[in-house]
Amino acid sequence: MKRGINILLVAFCLCFIFSFKAKAAENLEVKATIKGTVEKGNHIEILVDISEIKSLYAASFYFKYDSKVLKIEEIIPGELISDNKISKFEALNNIDEAKGLVSYGFTCMGNINGFSGKGNLIKLKATVLDTKDFKLTSKYGNKTPNEDYTVTMQICDKNIEELPYKFEPFTYTAPKIEKVAEGEKVNKDSNKETSSEQTNTSKDATVEKDGKAIDNNANPANPDDSTKDDKDIAKQPKNNNPKGKSTSIAYILGGIIIISLGGFGYFRFKKKK
């Protein structure tokens, strides 16, 4: 009989969770965090912590998630509501993979203050199925979880009055991976190899000649090089053809000798007469 009365009391309290007015006596802060690395195949823990609270008599928690991204494996009540000295009844503890919905709710039993302090309210053990975006966001007063506010919470004190809260969300944004078509990938790799070959050829184009570096890739028809060669030639002394000079001198000397001999013969001939 006593057990039946307690069950009825629990049901009565849970009904009031969804209908009571908010009490502005306490300004609670609720924070969502992730323990572990969000990568495909990894196991993580989703933690929902609550700041200092004087009286926590009953609470409900709903989390809407993508069952293709996360697999929720277990719901674990946090240390804040795990004092064995306080009698409580878990009205909700369910994971609906088809709907992608986690549901948890409890209420304390009897005329007591409930739990107090700060720490972890609830812990979800999960496996990452796919590295995609997901988030835990909540807004006080929202009754149904949706894509904008994935978490719905209601917290009440020993007077069965709802306490307002400020929620610090957790948002995971998956790194963006550039998708490249197969054909484009082949072209990029080919261009990369060609560029590498050109670089290597350019490096090998420099050789040593007479102790000086010569670039084999230099353009021989470069007008700058031609101008440079012309200037070098202009600086060189003019070639006056020494061989031609010698020949001219020989002709002159020969002419002088012939004229001299002719004159000498002429004077001897005149003298005899």
Coordinates of C-alpha atoms in Angstrom, one line a residue:
M1 CA 0.0 0.0 0.0
K2 CA 2.8 2.4 0.9
R3 CA 4.7 1.6 -2.3
G4 CA 1.5 2.4 -4.3
I5 CA 1.2 5.8 -2.6
N6 CA 4.8 6.6 -3.4
I7 CA 4.3 5.7 -7.1
L8 CA 1.2 8.0 -7.2
L9 CA 3.3 10.8 -5.6
V10 CA 6.0 10.4 -8.2
A11 CA 3.4 10.6 -11.0
F12 CA 1.9 13.6 -9.4
C13 CA 5.3 15.4 -9.3
L14 CA 6.1 14.5 -12.9
C15 CA 2.8 16.0 -14.1
F16 CA 3.6 19.2 -12.4
I17 CA 7.0 19.4 -14.0
F18 CA 5.3 20.3 -17.3
S19 CA 2.8 22.8 -15.9
F20 CA 4.3 24.7 -13.0
K21 CA 5.5 28.4 -13.3
A22 CA 9.1 29.3 -13.3
K23 CA 10.7 30.5 -10.1
A24 CA 13.4 33.2 -10.6
A25 CA 15.0 32.6 -7.2
E26 CA 18.0 30.9 -8.7
N27 CA 19.8 31.5 -12.0
L28 CA 21.3 28.2 -13.0
E29 CA 24.0 27.6 -15.5
V30 CA 24.0 24.4 -17.5
K31 CA 26.9 23.4 -19.7
A32 CA 27.3 20.7 -22.4
T33 CA 30.7 19.3 -23.1
I34 CA 32.3 16.3 -24.9
K35 CA 34.9 14.1 -23.5
G36 CA 37.0 12.4 -26.1
T37 CA 37.9 13.0 -29.8
V38 CA 35.1 13.3 -32.3
E39 CA 36.3 10.9 -35.0
K40 CA 34.6 8.1 -36.8
G41 CA 34.7 4.9 -34.7
N42 CA 35.7 6.7 -31.5
H43 CA 33.9 6.4 -28.2
I44 CA 32.9 9.7 -26.5
E45 CA 31.0 10.9 -23.5
I46 CA 28.4 13.7 -23.7
L47 CA 28.3 15.5 -20.3
V48 CA 25.7 17.9 -19.1
D49 CA 26.8 19.8 -16.0
I50 CA 24.9 22.1 -13.7
S51 CA 26.2 25.0 -11.6
E52 CA 25.5 25.5 -7.9
I53 CA 21.9 24.6 -7.0
K54 CA 20.3 24.6 -3.5
S55 CA 17.4 22.2 -4.2
L56 CA 17.1 19.8 -7.1
Y57 CA 14.0 17.7 -6.5
A58 CA 13.1 16.6 -10.0
A59 CA 14.4 17.0 -13.6
S60 CA 13.8 15.9 -17.2
F61 CA 16.2 15.8 -20.1
Y62 CA 15.6 15.2 -23.8
F63 CA 18.2 15.1 -26.5
K64 CA 17.4 14.8 -30.2
Y65 CA 20.3 13.5 -32.3
D66 CA 21.1 12.1 -35.7
S67 CA 21.3 8.3 -35.4
K68 CA 23.5 8.1 -38.5
V69 CA 26.1 10.3 -36.8
L70 CA 25.9 9.1 -33.2
K71 CA 25.0 5.9 -31.5
I72 CA 23.9 6.5 -27.9
E73 CA 24.8 3.4 -25.9
E74 CA 24.0 4.3 -22.3
I75 CA 22.4 6.9 -20.1
I76 CA 24.3 7.4 -16.8
P77 CA 23.0 9.7 -14.0
G78 CA 25.7 12.1 -12.9
E79 CA 27.3 12.3 -9.5
L80 CA 25.2 15.3 -8.6
I81 CA 22.1 13.1 -8.4
S82 CA 23.8 9.8 -7.3
D83 CA 23.7 10.3 -3.5
N84 CA 22.4 6.9 -2.2
K85 CA 21.1 8.6 0.9
I86 CA 18.5 10.4 -1.1
S87 CA 15.6 8.3 -2.4
K88 CA 14.7 9.0 -6.0
F89 CA 12.6 7.4 -8.8
E90 CA 13.7 7.3 -12.4
A91 CA 10.6 7.8 -14.4
L92 CA 12.4 8.0 -17.8
N93 CA 15.5 6.2 -19.1
N94 CA 15.1 5.5 -22.8
I95 CA 17.1 5.5 -26.0
D96 CA 15.0 5.5 -29.2
E97 CA 17.4 5.0 -32.1
A98 CA 14.6 5.1 -34.7
K99 CA 13.5 8.6 -33.6
G100 CA 17.0 9.7 -32.5
L101 CA 15.8 10.7 -29.1
V102 CA 17.2 10.3 -25.6
S103 CA 14.8 10.6 -22.7
Y104 CA 15.7 10.8 -19.0
G105 CA 13.7 12.0 -15.9
F106 CA 13.7 11.5 -12.2
T107 CA 12.0 12.8 -9.1
C108 CA 13.0 12.5 -5.4
M109 CA 10.7 10.7 -3.0
G110 CA 9.2 12.1 0.2
N111 CA 9.2 15.5 1.8
I112 CA 12.9 16.3 1.4
N113 CA 15.1 19.0 0.0
G114 CA 16.4 16.9 -2.8
F115 CA 20.0 17.2 -4.2
S116 CA 22.2 20.2 -3.9
G117 CA 25.6 21.3 -5.0
K118 CA 27.1 21.4 -8.5
G119 CA 28.5 18.9 -11.0
N120 CA 27.5 16.4 -13.6
L121 CA 23.7 15.9 -14.0
I122 CA 23.8 13.3 -16.8
K123 CA 26.3 11.4 -18.9
L124 CA 25.7 9.8 -22.3
K125 CA 28.1 7.2 -23.6
A126 CA 28.2 7.2 -27.4
T127 CA 30.1 6.0 -30.5
V128 CA 30.8 8.3 -33.4
L129 CA 29.4 6.7 -36.6
D130 CA 30.2 9.5 -39.0
T131 CA 32.3 12.6 -38.7
K132 CA 29.5 15.2 -39.3
D133 CA 28.2 18.3 -37.6
F134 CA 26.1 17.9 -34.4
K135 CA 25.3 20.1 -31.4
L136 CA 23.8 20.3 -28.0
T137 CA 21.8 23.5 -27.6
S138 CA 18.9 24.4 -25.4
K139 CA 16.6 27.3 -24.6
Y140 CA 14.7 27.7 -21.4
G141 CA 11.0 27.4 -21.9
N142 CA 11.3 25.2 -25.0
K143 CA 9.2 22.1 -24.5
T144 CA 10.1 20.0 -27.5
P145 CA 13.6 19.3 -28.9
N146 CA 14.2 20.3 -32.5
E147 CA 17.0 21.0 -35.0
D148 CA 17.6 24.5 -33.5
Y149 CA 17.4 23.4 -29.9
T150 CA 18.4 19.8 -29.6
V151 CA 18.1 19.6 -25.8
T152 CA 15.0 20.2 -23.7
M153 CA 15.4 20.4 -19.9
Q154 CA 13.1 21.1 -17.0
I155 CA 14.5 21.5 -13.5
C156 CA 12.4 21.9 -10.3
D157 CA 13.1 22.5 -6.6
K158 CA 11.5 21.0 -3.5
N159 CA 8.4 23.2 -4.1
I160 CA 7.9 21.7 -7.5
E161 CA 8.6 25.0 -9.2
E162 CA 10.6 25.2 -12.4
L163 CA 13.9 26.9 -12.2
P164 CA 15.1 29.0 -15.2
Y165 CA 18.6 28.3 -16.6
K166 CA 21.1 29.5 -19.0
F167 CA 22.5 26.9 -21.3
E168 CA 26.1 26.9 -22.6
P169 CA 25.9 24.8 -25.8
F170 CA 28.4 22.5 -27.5
T171 CA 28.7 22.5 -31.2
Y172 CA 30.9 20.2 -33.3
T173 CA 31.7 21.3 -36.8
A174 CA 33.3 18.6 -39.0
P175 CA 36.4 19.6 -41.0
K176 CA 35.6 20.4 -44.6
I177 CA 37.1 17.9 -47.1
E178 CA 37.6 19.1 -50.7
K179 CA 36.0 16.7 -53.0
V180 CA 37.8 16.3 -56.3
A181 CA 36.5 14.5 -59.4
E182 CA 38.6 11.5 -60.5
G183 CA 39.6 13.1 -63.8
E184 CA 40.6 16.3 -62.1
K185 CA 42.7 14.4 -59.6
V186 CA 44.6 12.7 -62.4
N187 CA 45.2 16.0 -64.2
K188 CA 46.5 17.6 -61.0
D189 CA 48.8 14.7 -60.4
S190 CA 50.1 14.9 -64.0
N191 CA 50.6 18.6 -63.8
K192 CA 52.5 18.1 -60.5
E193 CA 54.8 15.6 -62.1
T194 CA 55.4 17.8 -65.1
S195 CA 56.2 20.7 -62.9
S196 CA 58.6 18.6 -60.9
E197 CA 60.4 17.4 -64.1
Q198 CA 60.7 21.0 -65.3
T199 CA 62.2 22.0 -62.0
N200 CA 64.7 19.2 -62.1
T201 CA 65.6 20.0 -65.8
S202 CA 66.1 23.6 -64.8
K203 CA 68.4 22.6 -62.0
D204 CA 70.5 20.2 -64.2
A205 CA 70.8 22.9 -67.0
T206 CA 73.7 24.6 -65.2
V207 CA 77.1 23.0 -66.0
E208 CA 80.7 24.0 -65.5
K209 CA 82.8 25.3 -68.4
D210 CA 86.3 26.6 -67.8
G211 CA 85.4 27.0 -64.2
K212 CA 82.4 29.2 -64.9
A213 CA 78.7 28.3 -64.6
I214 CA 77.0 28.1 -68.0
D215 CA 73.2 27.9 -68.3
N216 CA 72.3 25.4 -71.1
N217 CA 68.7 26.8 -71.0
A218 CA 69.9 30.3 -72.0
N219 CA 68.5 31.6 -75.3
P220 CA 71.4 32.1 -77.8
A221 CA 69.3 34.4 -79.8
N222 CA 68.8 36.7 -76.9
P223 CA 69.2 40.3 -78.3
D224 CA 70.8 41.4 -75.0
D225 CA 73.5 38.8 -75.5
S226 CA 74.1 39.9 -79.1
T227 CA 74.4 43.5 -78.0
K228 CA 76.9 42.5 -75.4
D229 CA 79.0 40.6 -78.0
D230 CA 78.9 43.6 -80.3
K231 CA 80.2 45.8 -77.5
D232 CA 83.0 43.4 -76.7
I233 CA 84.0 43.3 -80.3
A234 CA 84.0 47.1 -80.5
K235 CA 86.3 47.3 -77.5
Q236 CA 88.9 45.0 -79.2
P237 CA 91.8 46.7 -81.2
K238 CA 91.1 47.0 -84.9
N239 CA 92.9 44.4 -87.0
N240 CA 95.1 46.4 -89.6
N241 CA 96.2 43.2 -91.4
P242 CA 100.0 43.1 -90.6
K243 CA 100.5 40.7 -93.5
G244 CA 99.1 43.2 -96.0
K245 CA 101.4 45.9 -94.6
S246 CA 104.5 43.8 -95.2
T247 CA 103.5 43.2 -98.8
S248 CA 103.0 46.9 -99.5
I249 CA 106.4 47.8 -98.0
A250 CA 108.0 45.2 -100.2
Y251 CA 106.5 46.7 -103.3
I252 CA 107.6 50.2 -102.3
L253 CA 111.2 49.1 -101.6
G254 CA 111.3 47.1 -104.9
G255 CA 110.1 50.2 -106.8
I256 CA 112.7 52.4 -105.1
I257 CA 115.5 49.9 -106.0
I258 CA 114.4 49.7 -109.6
I259 CA 114.2 53.6 -109.9
S260 CA 117.6 53.9 -108.3
L261 CA 119.2 51.3 -110.7
G262 CA 117.5 53.0 -113.6
G263 CA 118.8 56.4 -112.6
F264 CA 122.3 55.1 -112.0
G265 CA 122.4 53.5 -115.5
Y266 CA 121.1 56.7 -117.1
F267 CA 123.8 58.8 -115.5
R268 CA 126.6 56.4 -116.6
F269 CA 125.2 56.4 -120.1
K270 CA 125.2 60.3 -120.2
K271 CA 128.7 60.3 -118.8
K272 CA 130.1 58.2 -121.7
K273 CA 128.8 60.5 -124.2

